[in-house]
mmCIF file of C-alpha atoms in Angstrom:
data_model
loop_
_atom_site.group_PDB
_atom_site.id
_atom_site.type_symbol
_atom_site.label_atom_id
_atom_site.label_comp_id
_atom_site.label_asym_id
_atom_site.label_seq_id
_atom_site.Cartn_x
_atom_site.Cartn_y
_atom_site.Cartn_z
ATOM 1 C CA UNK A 793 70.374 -0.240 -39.920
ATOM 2 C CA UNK A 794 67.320 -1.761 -37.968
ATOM 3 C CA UNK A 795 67.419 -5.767 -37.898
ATOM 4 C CA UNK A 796 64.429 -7.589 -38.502
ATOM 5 C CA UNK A 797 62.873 -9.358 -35.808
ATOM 6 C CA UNK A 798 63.035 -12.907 -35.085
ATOM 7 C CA UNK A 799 60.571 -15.015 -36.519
ATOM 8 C CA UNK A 800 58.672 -16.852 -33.919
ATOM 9 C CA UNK A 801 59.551 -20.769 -33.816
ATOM 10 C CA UNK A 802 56.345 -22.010 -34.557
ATOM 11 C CA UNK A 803 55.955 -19.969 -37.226
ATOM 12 C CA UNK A 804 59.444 -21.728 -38.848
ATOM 13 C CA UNK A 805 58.329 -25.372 -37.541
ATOM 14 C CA UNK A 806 55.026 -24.481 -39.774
ATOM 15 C CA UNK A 807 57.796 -23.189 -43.268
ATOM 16 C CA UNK A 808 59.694 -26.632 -42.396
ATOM 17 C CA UNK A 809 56.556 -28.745 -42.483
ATOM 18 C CA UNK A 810 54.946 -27.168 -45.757
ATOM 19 C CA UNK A 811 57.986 -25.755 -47.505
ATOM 20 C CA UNK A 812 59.081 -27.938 -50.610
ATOM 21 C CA UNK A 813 63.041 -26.255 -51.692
ATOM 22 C CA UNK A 814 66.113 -25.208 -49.724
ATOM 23 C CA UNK A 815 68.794 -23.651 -51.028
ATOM 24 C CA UNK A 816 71.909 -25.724 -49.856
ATOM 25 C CA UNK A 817 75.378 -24.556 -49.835
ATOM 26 C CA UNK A 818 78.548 -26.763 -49.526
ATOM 27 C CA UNK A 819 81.938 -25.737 -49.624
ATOM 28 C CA UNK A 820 84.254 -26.778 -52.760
ATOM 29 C CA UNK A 821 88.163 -27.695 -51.942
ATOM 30 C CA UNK A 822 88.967 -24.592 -53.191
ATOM 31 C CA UNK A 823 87.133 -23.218 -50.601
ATOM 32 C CA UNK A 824 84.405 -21.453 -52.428
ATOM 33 C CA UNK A 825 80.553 -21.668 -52.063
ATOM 34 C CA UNK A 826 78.470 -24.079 -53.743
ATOM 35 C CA UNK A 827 75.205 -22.987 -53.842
ATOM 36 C CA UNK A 828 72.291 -24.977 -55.098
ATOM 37 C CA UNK A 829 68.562 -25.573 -54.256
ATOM 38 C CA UNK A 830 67.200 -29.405 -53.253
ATOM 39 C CA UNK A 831 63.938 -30.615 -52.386
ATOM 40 C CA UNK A 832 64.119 -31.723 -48.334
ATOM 41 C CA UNK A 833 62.071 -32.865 -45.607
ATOM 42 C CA UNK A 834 62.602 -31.576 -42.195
ATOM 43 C CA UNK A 835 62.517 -33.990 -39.747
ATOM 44 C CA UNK A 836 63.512 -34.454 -36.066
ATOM 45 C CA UNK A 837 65.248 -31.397 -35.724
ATOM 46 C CA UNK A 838 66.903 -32.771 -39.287
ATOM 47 C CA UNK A 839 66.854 -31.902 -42.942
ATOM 48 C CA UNK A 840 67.269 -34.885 -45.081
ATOM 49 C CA UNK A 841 68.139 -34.168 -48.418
ATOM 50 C CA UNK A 842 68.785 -36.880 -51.285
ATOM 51 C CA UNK A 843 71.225 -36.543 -54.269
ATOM 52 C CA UNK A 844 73.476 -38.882 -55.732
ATOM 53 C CA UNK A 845 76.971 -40.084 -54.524
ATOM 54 C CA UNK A 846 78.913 -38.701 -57.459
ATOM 55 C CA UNK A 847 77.065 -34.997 -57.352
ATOM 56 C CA UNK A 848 78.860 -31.990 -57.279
ATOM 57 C CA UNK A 849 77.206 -31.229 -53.632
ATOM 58 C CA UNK A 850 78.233 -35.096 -52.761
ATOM 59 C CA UNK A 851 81.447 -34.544 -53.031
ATOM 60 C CA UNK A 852 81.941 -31.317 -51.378
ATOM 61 C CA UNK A 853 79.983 -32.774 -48.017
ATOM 62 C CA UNK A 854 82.822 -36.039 -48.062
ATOM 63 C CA UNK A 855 85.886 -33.346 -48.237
ATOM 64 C CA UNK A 856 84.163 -30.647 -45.643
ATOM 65 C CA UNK A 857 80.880 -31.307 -43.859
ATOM 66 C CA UNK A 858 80.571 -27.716 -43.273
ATOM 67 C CA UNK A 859 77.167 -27.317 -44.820
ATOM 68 C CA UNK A 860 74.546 -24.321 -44.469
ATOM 69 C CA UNK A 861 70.703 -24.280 -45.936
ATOM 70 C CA UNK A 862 68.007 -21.275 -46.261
ATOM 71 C CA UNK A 863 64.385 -21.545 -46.924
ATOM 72 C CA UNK A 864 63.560 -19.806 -50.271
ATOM 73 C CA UNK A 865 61.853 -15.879 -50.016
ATOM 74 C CA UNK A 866 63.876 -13.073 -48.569
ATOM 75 C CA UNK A 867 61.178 -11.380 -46.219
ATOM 76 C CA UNK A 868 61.470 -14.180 -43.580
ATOM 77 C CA UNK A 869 64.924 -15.449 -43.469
ATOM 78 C CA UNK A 870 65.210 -18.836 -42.329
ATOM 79 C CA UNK A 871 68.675 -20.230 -42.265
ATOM 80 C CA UNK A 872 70.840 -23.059 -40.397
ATOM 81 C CA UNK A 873 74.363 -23.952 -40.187
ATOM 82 C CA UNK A 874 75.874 -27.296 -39.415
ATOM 83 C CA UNK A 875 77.879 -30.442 -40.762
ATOM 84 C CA UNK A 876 76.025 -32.478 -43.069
ATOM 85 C CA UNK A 877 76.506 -36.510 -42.746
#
């Protein structure tokens, strides 16, 4: 299986700027996915995404921070990992 080459960083700073959805996925307590797309803005080396305090996704993030987001289209991957605040 060949793996697809990286995609240059300027080309992802550009898919950050203009880019409107992320698909977001938290972890339940059970431990399974919850997968979900948001609207964002990346900022700062950031993504800031809004929902409210007693969401599904809310909830997860207080329990386990473990968070991990992917712009939207399959032929450029662009995904991140990290713990959400």
């Amino acid at each position: 299986m060949s793996r697809t080459p990286p995609i240059p960083a300027a080309d992802v700073e550009e898919r950050l700027s203009r880019e409107l959805n992320v698909w977001l996925c938290t972890v339940r307590r059970d431990g399974s996915p919850h997968l979900t797309p948001v609207w964002f803005v990346y900022l700062s080396a950031t993504f800031w995404v809004g929902c409210e305090s007693r969401s599904v996704k809310a909830r997860n993030v207080l329990a386990d921070p473990r968070v991990s987001v992917a712009l939207e289209g399959g032929n450029a991957p662009v995904v991140a990992e990290g713990a959400a605040q």
